[in-house]
């Protein structure tokens, strides 16, 4: 049974770094092949070209124009690619905020996901305090974050922290100061 593991959370929380850190150990622990699908890697260049045509700004990745025109097709393509790999028996790590989908409990809904029967699904919510996530975004200096940083007050209204009682399907990972024990515990939970 292949695994579908989501690394979700808001910008700057370290989703990609965590997925990169765990993919090798997951393959070793499970003996299964995995692929990593990062939304920014899959769609970054396309989105840059599309947003340059739509708004004149190739680094615009958070404006209303982006959210209305590209956000949902990017996520649909990301999930289509995951499904294709799962159908081939390849487990998948998906990296992307997916906050709307988490909020609506869609990633835990087999009918919505449309993944092959028997797929084991894990959803990791990677979180940081807002101020630390903001500081990390500033430090990484990615031009794609410019719109978000310039409009932080609007962006922050979309940030939320899912309460464990309301989102029991999530595995929470505090990425503020992850230690080896916490990372190993997450690895064991995902490999079980």
PDB file of C-alpha atoms in Angstrom:
ATOM      1  CA  UNK A   1       0.000   0.000   0.000  1.00  0.00           C
ATOM      2  CA  UNK A   2       1.592   3.278  -1.030  1.00  0.00           C
ATOM      3  CA  UNK A   3       1.734   6.246   1.314  1.00  0.00           C
ATOM      4  CA  UNK A   4       0.665   9.800   0.648  1.00  0.00           C
ATOM      5  CA  UNK A   5       2.294  12.163   3.111  1.00  0.00           C
ATOM      6  CA  UNK A   6       1.448  15.847   3.070  1.00  0.00           C
ATOM      7  CA  UNK A   7       3.767  18.474   4.566  1.00  0.00           C
ATOM      8  CA  UNK A   8       1.439  21.430   5.027  1.00  0.00           C
ATOM      9  CA  UNK A   9       1.636  24.758   6.823  1.00  0.00           C
ATOM     10  CA  UNK A  10       2.064  28.422   6.196  1.00  0.00           C
ATOM     11  CA  UNK A  11       4.931  30.086   4.348  1.00  0.00           C
ATOM     12  CA  UNK A  12       8.304  30.034   6.059  1.00  0.00           C
ATOM     13  CA  UNK A  13       7.585  27.145   8.416  1.00  0.00           C
ATOM     14  CA  UNK A  14      10.199  24.797   6.897  1.00  0.00           C
ATOM     15  CA  UNK A  15       7.935  22.284   5.130  1.00  0.00           C
ATOM     16  CA  UNK A  16      10.349  21.645   2.266  1.00  0.00           C
ATOM     17  CA  UNK A  17      13.408  21.339   4.490  1.00  0.00           C
ATOM     18  CA  UNK A  18      11.599  18.836   6.715  1.00  0.00           C
ATOM     19  CA  UNK A  19      10.420  16.762   3.732  1.00  0.00           C
ATOM     20  CA  UNK A  20      13.960  16.725   2.316  1.00  0.00           C
ATOM     21  CA  UNK A  21      15.304  15.632   5.685  1.00  0.00           C
ATOM     22  CA  UNK A  22      12.824  12.755   6.011  1.00  0.00           C
ATOM     23  CA  UNK A  23      12.519  11.269   2.512  1.00  0.00           C
ATOM     24  CA  UNK A  24      15.727   9.215   2.690  1.00  0.00           C
ATOM     25  CA  UNK A  25      15.064   7.877   6.191  1.00  0.00           C
ATOM     26  CA  UNK A  26      11.450   7.085   5.184  1.00  0.00           C
ATOM     27  CA  UNK A  27      12.625   5.036   2.201  1.00  0.00           C
ATOM     28  CA  UNK A  28      15.107   3.236   4.420  1.00  0.00           C
ATOM     29  CA  UNK A  29      12.594   2.609   7.227  1.00  0.00           C
ATOM     30  CA  UNK A  30       9.792   1.375   4.950  1.00  0.00           C
ATOM     31  CA  UNK A  31      11.744  -0.198   2.097  1.00  0.00           C
ATOM     32  CA  UNK A  32       9.399   1.649  -0.277  1.00  0.00           C
ATOM     33  CA  UNK A  33      10.152   3.998  -3.167  1.00  0.00           C
ATOM     34  CA  UNK A  34       9.092   7.605  -2.568  1.00  0.00           C
ATOM     35  CA  UNK A  35       8.960  10.687  -4.731  1.00  0.00           C
ATOM     36  CA  UNK A  36       8.837  14.279  -3.522  1.00  0.00           C
ATOM     37  CA  UNK A  37       6.387  16.721  -5.114  1.00  0.00           C
ATOM     38  CA  UNK A  38       6.973  20.311  -4.047  1.00  0.00           C
ATOM     39  CA  UNK A  39       4.412  22.770  -5.407  1.00  0.00           C
ATOM     40  CA  UNK A  40       7.017  25.501  -5.869  1.00  0.00           C
ATOM     41  CA  UNK A  41       9.364  23.214  -7.805  1.00  0.00           C
ATOM     42  CA  UNK A  42       6.607  21.811 -10.011  1.00  0.00           C
ATOM     43  CA  UNK A  43       4.900  25.109 -10.793  1.00  0.00           C
ATOM     44  CA  UNK A  44       7.349  27.881  -9.935  1.00  0.00           C
ATOM     45  CA  UNK A  45       8.618  28.618 -13.440  1.00  0.00           C
ATOM     46  CA  UNK A  46       5.182  28.231 -15.008  1.00  0.00           C
ATOM     47  CA  UNK A  47       3.597  30.497 -12.416  1.00  0.00           C
ATOM     48  CA  UNK A  48       6.312  33.097 -12.939  1.00  0.00           C
ATOM     49  CA  UNK A  49       5.582  33.190 -16.671  1.00  0.00           C
ATOM     50  CA  UNK A  50       1.819  33.238 -16.151  1.00  0.00           C
ATOM     51  CA  UNK A  51       1.908  35.990 -13.521  1.00  0.00           C
ATOM     52  CA  UNK A  52       4.254  38.067 -15.693  1.00  0.00           C
ATOM     53  CA  UNK A  53       1.595  37.854 -18.409  1.00  0.00           C
ATOM     54  CA  UNK A  54      -1.329  38.524 -16.051  1.00  0.00           C
ATOM     55  CA  UNK A  55       0.085  41.211 -13.726  1.00  0.00           C
ATOM     56  CA  UNK A  56       3.502  42.071 -15.155  1.00  0.00           C
ATOM     57  CA  UNK A  57       5.154  40.702 -11.986  1.00  0.00           C
ATOM     58  CA  UNK A  58       6.697  37.210 -12.298  1.00  0.00           C
ATOM     59  CA  UNK A  59       7.270  37.087  -8.517  1.00  0.00           C
ATOM     60  CA  UNK A  60       3.613  37.709  -7.671  1.00  0.00           C
ATOM     61  CA  UNK A  61       2.586  34.525  -5.836  1.00  0.00           C
ATOM     62  CA  UNK A  62       0.033  35.758  -3.334  1.00  0.00           C
ATOM     63  CA  UNK A  63      -2.034  38.552  -4.862  1.00  0.00           C
ATOM     64  CA  UNK A  64      -5.761  38.226  -5.561  1.00  0.00           C
ATOM     65  CA  UNK A  65      -4.876  37.702  -9.252  1.00  0.00           C
ATOM     66  CA  UNK A  66      -2.670  34.724  -8.360  1.00  0.00           C
ATOM     67  CA  UNK A  67      -5.182  33.283  -5.904  1.00  0.00           C
ATOM     68  CA  UNK A  68      -8.043  33.595  -8.401  1.00  0.00           C
ATOM     69  CA  UNK A  69      -6.205  32.307 -11.509  1.00  0.00           C
ATOM     70  CA  UNK A  70      -3.402  29.924 -10.560  1.00  0.00           C
ATOM     71  CA  UNK A  71      -3.704  28.701  -6.980  1.00  0.00           C
ATOM     72  CA  UNK A  72      -6.348  26.001  -7.472  1.00  0.00           C
ATOM     73  CA  UNK A  73      -5.022  24.653 -10.822  1.00  0.00           C
ATOM     74  CA  UNK A  74      -1.552  24.331  -9.250  1.00  0.00           C
ATOM     75  CA  UNK A  75      -2.926  22.268  -6.371  1.00  0.00           C
ATOM     76  CA  UNK A  76      -5.089  20.169  -8.709  1.00  0.00           C
ATOM     77  CA  UNK A  77      -2.026  19.392 -10.848  1.00  0.00           C
ATOM     78  CA  UNK A  78       0.011  18.619  -7.736  1.00  0.00           C
ATOM     79  CA  UNK A  79      -2.592  16.108  -6.572  1.00  0.00           C
ATOM     80  CA  UNK A  80      -3.008  14.643 -10.074  1.00  0.00           C
ATOM     81  CA  UNK A  81       0.744  13.991 -10.166  1.00  0.00           C
ATOM     82  CA  UNK A  82       0.597  12.410  -6.713  1.00  0.00           C
ATOM     83  CA  UNK A  83      -2.290  10.140  -7.780  1.00  0.00           C
ATOM     84  CA  UNK A  84      -0.371   9.023 -10.866  1.00  0.00           C
ATOM     85  CA  UNK A  85       2.618   8.003  -8.742  1.00  0.00           C
ATOM     86  CA  UNK A  86       0.420   6.290  -6.147  1.00  0.00           C
ATOM     87  CA  UNK A  87      -1.275   4.263  -8.911  1.00  0.00           C
ATOM     88  CA  UNK A  88       2.199   3.041  -9.904  1.00  0.00           C
ATOM     89  CA  UNK A  89       2.878   1.943  -6.317  1.00  0.00           C
ATOM     90  CA  UNK A  90       5.216   4.837  -5.529  1.00  0.00           C
ATOM     91  CA  UNK A  91       4.702   6.604  -2.214  1.00  0.00           C
ATOM     92  CA  UNK A  92       4.575  10.388  -2.359  1.00  0.00           C
ATOM     93  CA  UNK A  93       5.582  13.321  -0.175  1.00  0.00           C
ATOM     94  CA  UNK A  94       3.575  16.406  -1.149  1.00  0.00           C
ATOM     95  CA  UNK A  95       4.864  19.794  -0.008  1.00  0.00           C
ATOM     96  CA  UNK A  96       2.624  22.844  -0.124  1.00  0.00           C
ATOM     97  CA  UNK A  97       0.666  25.104   2.194  1.00  0.00           C
ATOM     98  CA  UNK A  98      -2.694  23.468   1.354  1.00  0.00           C
ATOM     99  CA  UNK A  99      -4.222  25.541   4.150  1.00  0.00           C
ATOM    100  CA  UNK A 100      -7.678  25.785   2.529  1.00  0.00           C
ATOM    101  CA  UNK A 101      -7.762  22.032   2.050  1.00  0.00           C
ATOM    102  CA  UNK A 102      -6.599  21.385   5.616  1.00  0.00           C
ATOM    103  CA  UNK A 103      -9.190  23.818   6.977  1.00  0.00           C
ATOM    104  CA  UNK A 104     -11.947  21.977   5.060  1.00  0.00           C
ATOM    105  CA  UNK A 105     -10.668  18.517   6.187  1.00  0.00           C
ATOM    106  CA  UNK A 106     -10.332  17.558   2.505  1.00  0.00           C
ATOM    107  CA  UNK A 107      -6.922  15.902   2.738  1.00  0.00           C
ATOM    108  CA  UNK A 108      -8.442  13.323   5.076  1.00  0.00           C
ATOM    109  CA  UNK A 109     -11.418  12.632   2.791  1.00  0.00           C
ATOM    110  CA  UNK A 110     -10.791   9.645   0.463  1.00  0.00           C
ATOM    111  CA  UNK A 111     -13.672  10.674  -1.823  1.00  0.00           C
ATOM    112  CA  UNK A 112     -12.170  14.133  -2.273  1.00  0.00           C
ATOM    113  CA  UNK A 113      -8.587  12.875  -2.611  1.00  0.00           C
ATOM    114  CA  UNK A 114      -9.489  10.163  -5.154  1.00  0.00           C
ATOM    115  CA  UNK A 115      -6.382   8.150  -4.341  1.00  0.00           C
ATOM    116  CA  UNK A 116      -6.057   4.420  -5.008  1.00  0.00           C
ATOM    117  CA  UNK A 117      -7.776   2.171  -2.468  1.00  0.00           C
ATOM    118  CA  UNK A 118      -5.486   1.230   0.403  1.00  0.00           C
ATOM    119  CA  UNK A 119      -3.363   4.389   0.209  1.00  0.00           C
ATOM    120  CA  UNK A 120      -2.140   5.337   3.670  1.00  0.00           C
ATOM    121  CA  UNK A 121      -2.519   9.092   4.171  1.00  0.00           C
ATOM    122  CA  UNK A 122      -0.630  11.211   6.713  1.00  0.00           C
ATOM    123  CA  UNK A 123      -0.974  14.972   7.038  1.00  0.00           C
ATOM    124  CA  UNK A 124       1.855  16.767   8.826  1.00  0.00           C
ATOM    125  CA  UNK A 125       1.092  20.326   9.895  1.00  0.00           C
ATOM    126  CA  UNK A 126       4.425  22.131  10.182  1.00  0.00           C
ATOM    127  CA  UNK A 127       4.088  25.225  12.309  1.00  0.00           C
ATOM    128  CA  UNK A 128       6.038  28.164  13.675  1.00  0.00           C
ATOM    129  CA  UNK A 129       4.990  31.306  15.482  1.00  0.00           C
ATOM    130  CA  UNK A 130       4.086  34.030  12.990  1.00  0.00           C
ATOM    131  CA  UNK A 131       7.010  36.287  13.896  1.00  0.00           C
ATOM    132  CA  UNK A 132       9.539  33.482  13.361  1.00  0.00           C
ATOM    133  CA  UNK A 133       7.952  32.458  10.033  1.00  0.00           C
ATOM    134  CA  UNK A 134       8.065  36.117   8.934  1.00  0.00           C
ATOM    135  CA  UNK A 135      11.733  36.386   9.922  1.00  0.00           C
ATOM    136  CA  UNK A 136      12.601  33.192   8.038  1.00  0.00           C
ATOM    137  CA  UNK A 137      10.818  34.457   4.927  1.00  0.00           C
ATOM    138  CA  UNK A 138      12.812  37.697   5.124  1.00  0.00           C
ATOM    139  CA  UNK A 139      16.097  35.805   5.654  1.00  0.00           C
ATOM    140  CA  UNK A 140      15.599  33.428   2.740  1.00  0.00           C
ATOM    141  CA  UNK A 141      15.283  36.391   0.380  1.00  0.00           C
ATOM    142  CA  UNK A 142      13.126  34.616  -2.205  1.00  0.00           C
ATOM    143  CA  UNK A 143      11.681  37.155  -4.693  1.00  0.00           C
ATOM    144  CA  UNK A 144       8.468  35.107  -4.756  1.00  0.00           C
ATOM    145  CA  UNK A 145       7.792  36.258  -1.198  1.00  0.00           C
ATOM    146  CA  UNK A 146       7.869  39.974  -2.081  1.00  0.00           C
ATOM    147  CA  UNK A 147       4.106  40.367  -2.499  1.00  0.00           C
ATOM    148  CA  UNK A 148       3.408  38.457   0.702  1.00  0.00           C
ATOM    149  CA  UNK A 149       5.877  40.578   2.687  1.00  0.00           C
ATOM    150  CA  UNK A 150       4.599  43.840   1.211  1.00  0.00           C
ATOM    151  CA  UNK A 151       1.037  42.850   2.116  1.00  0.00           C
ATOM    152  CA  UNK A 152       1.755  40.968   5.345  1.00  0.00           C
ATOM    153  CA  UNK A 153      -1.277  42.329   7.195  1.00  0.00           C
ATOM    154  CA  UNK A 154      -3.570  40.909   4.511  1.00  0.00           C
ATOM    155  CA  UNK A 155      -1.631  37.628   4.275  1.00  0.00           C
ATOM    156  CA  UNK A 156      -1.651  37.070   8.024  1.00  0.00           C
ATOM    157  CA  UNK A 157      -5.468  37.055   8.075  1.00  0.00           C
ATOM    158  CA  UNK A 158      -5.283  33.746   6.173  1.00  0.00           C
ATOM    159  CA  UNK A 159      -2.904  32.173   8.687  1.00  0.00           C
ATOM    160  CA  UNK A 160      -4.518  29.836  11.157  1.00  0.00           C
ATOM    161  CA  UNK A 161      -3.431  27.211  13.643  1.00  0.00           C
ATOM    162  CA  UNK A 162      -5.666  24.145  13.431  1.00  0.00           C
ATOM    163  CA  UNK A 163      -6.728  23.074  16.921  1.00  0.00           C
ATOM    164  CA  UNK A 164      -5.847  19.429  17.622  1.00  0.00           C
ATOM    165  CA  UNK A 165      -9.349  18.692  18.948  1.00  0.00           C
ATOM    166  CA  UNK A 166     -10.885  19.937  15.688  1.00  0.00           C
ATOM    167  CA  UNK A 167      -8.242  18.405  13.397  1.00  0.00           C
ATOM    168  CA  UNK A 168      -7.408  14.968  14.827  1.00  0.00           C
ATOM    169  CA  UNK A 169      -6.234  13.841  11.376  1.00  0.00           C
ATOM    170  CA  UNK A 170      -3.178  16.091  11.593  1.00  0.00           C
ATOM    171  CA  UNK A 171       0.244  15.224  12.950  1.00  0.00           C
ATOM    172  CA  UNK A 172       1.669  18.433  14.384  1.00  0.00           C
ATOM    173  CA  UNK A 173       5.348  19.279  14.065  1.00  0.00           C
ATOM    174  CA  UNK A 174       6.715  22.316  15.895  1.00  0.00           C
ATOM    175  CA  UNK A 175       9.607  23.468  13.717  1.00  0.00           C
ATOM    176  CA  UNK A 176      10.807  26.273  15.977  1.00  0.00           C
ATOM    177  CA  UNK A 177      13.703  24.274  17.418  1.00  0.00           C
ATOM    178  CA  UNK A 178      13.297  20.681  16.244  1.00  0.00           C
ATOM    179  CA  UNK A 179      15.462  18.177  18.054  1.00  0.00           C
ATOM    180  CA  UNK A 180      16.521  14.726  16.920  1.00  0.00           C
ATOM    181  CA  UNK A 181      13.999  13.047  19.223  1.00  0.00           C
ATOM    182  CA  UNK A 182      11.087  15.002  17.746  1.00  0.00           C
ATOM    183  CA  UNK A 183      12.212  14.336  14.192  1.00  0.00           C
ATOM    184  CA  UNK A 184      12.684  10.619  14.947  1.00  0.00           C
ATOM    185  CA  UNK A 185       9.223  10.445  16.535  1.00  0.00           C
ATOM    186  CA  UNK A 186       7.737  11.978  13.389  1.00  0.00           C
ATOM    187  CA  UNK A 187       9.674   9.543  11.204  1.00  0.00           C
ATOM    188  CA  UNK A 188       8.389   6.567  13.189  1.00  0.00           C
ATOM    189  CA  UNK A 189       4.794   7.832  13.027  1.00  0.00           C
ATOM    190  CA  UNK A 190       5.008   8.242   9.245  1.00  0.00           C
ATOM    191  CA  UNK A 191       6.731   4.892   8.685  1.00  0.00           C
ATOM    192  CA  UNK A 192       4.346   2.897  10.897  1.00  0.00           C
TER     193      UNK A 192
END
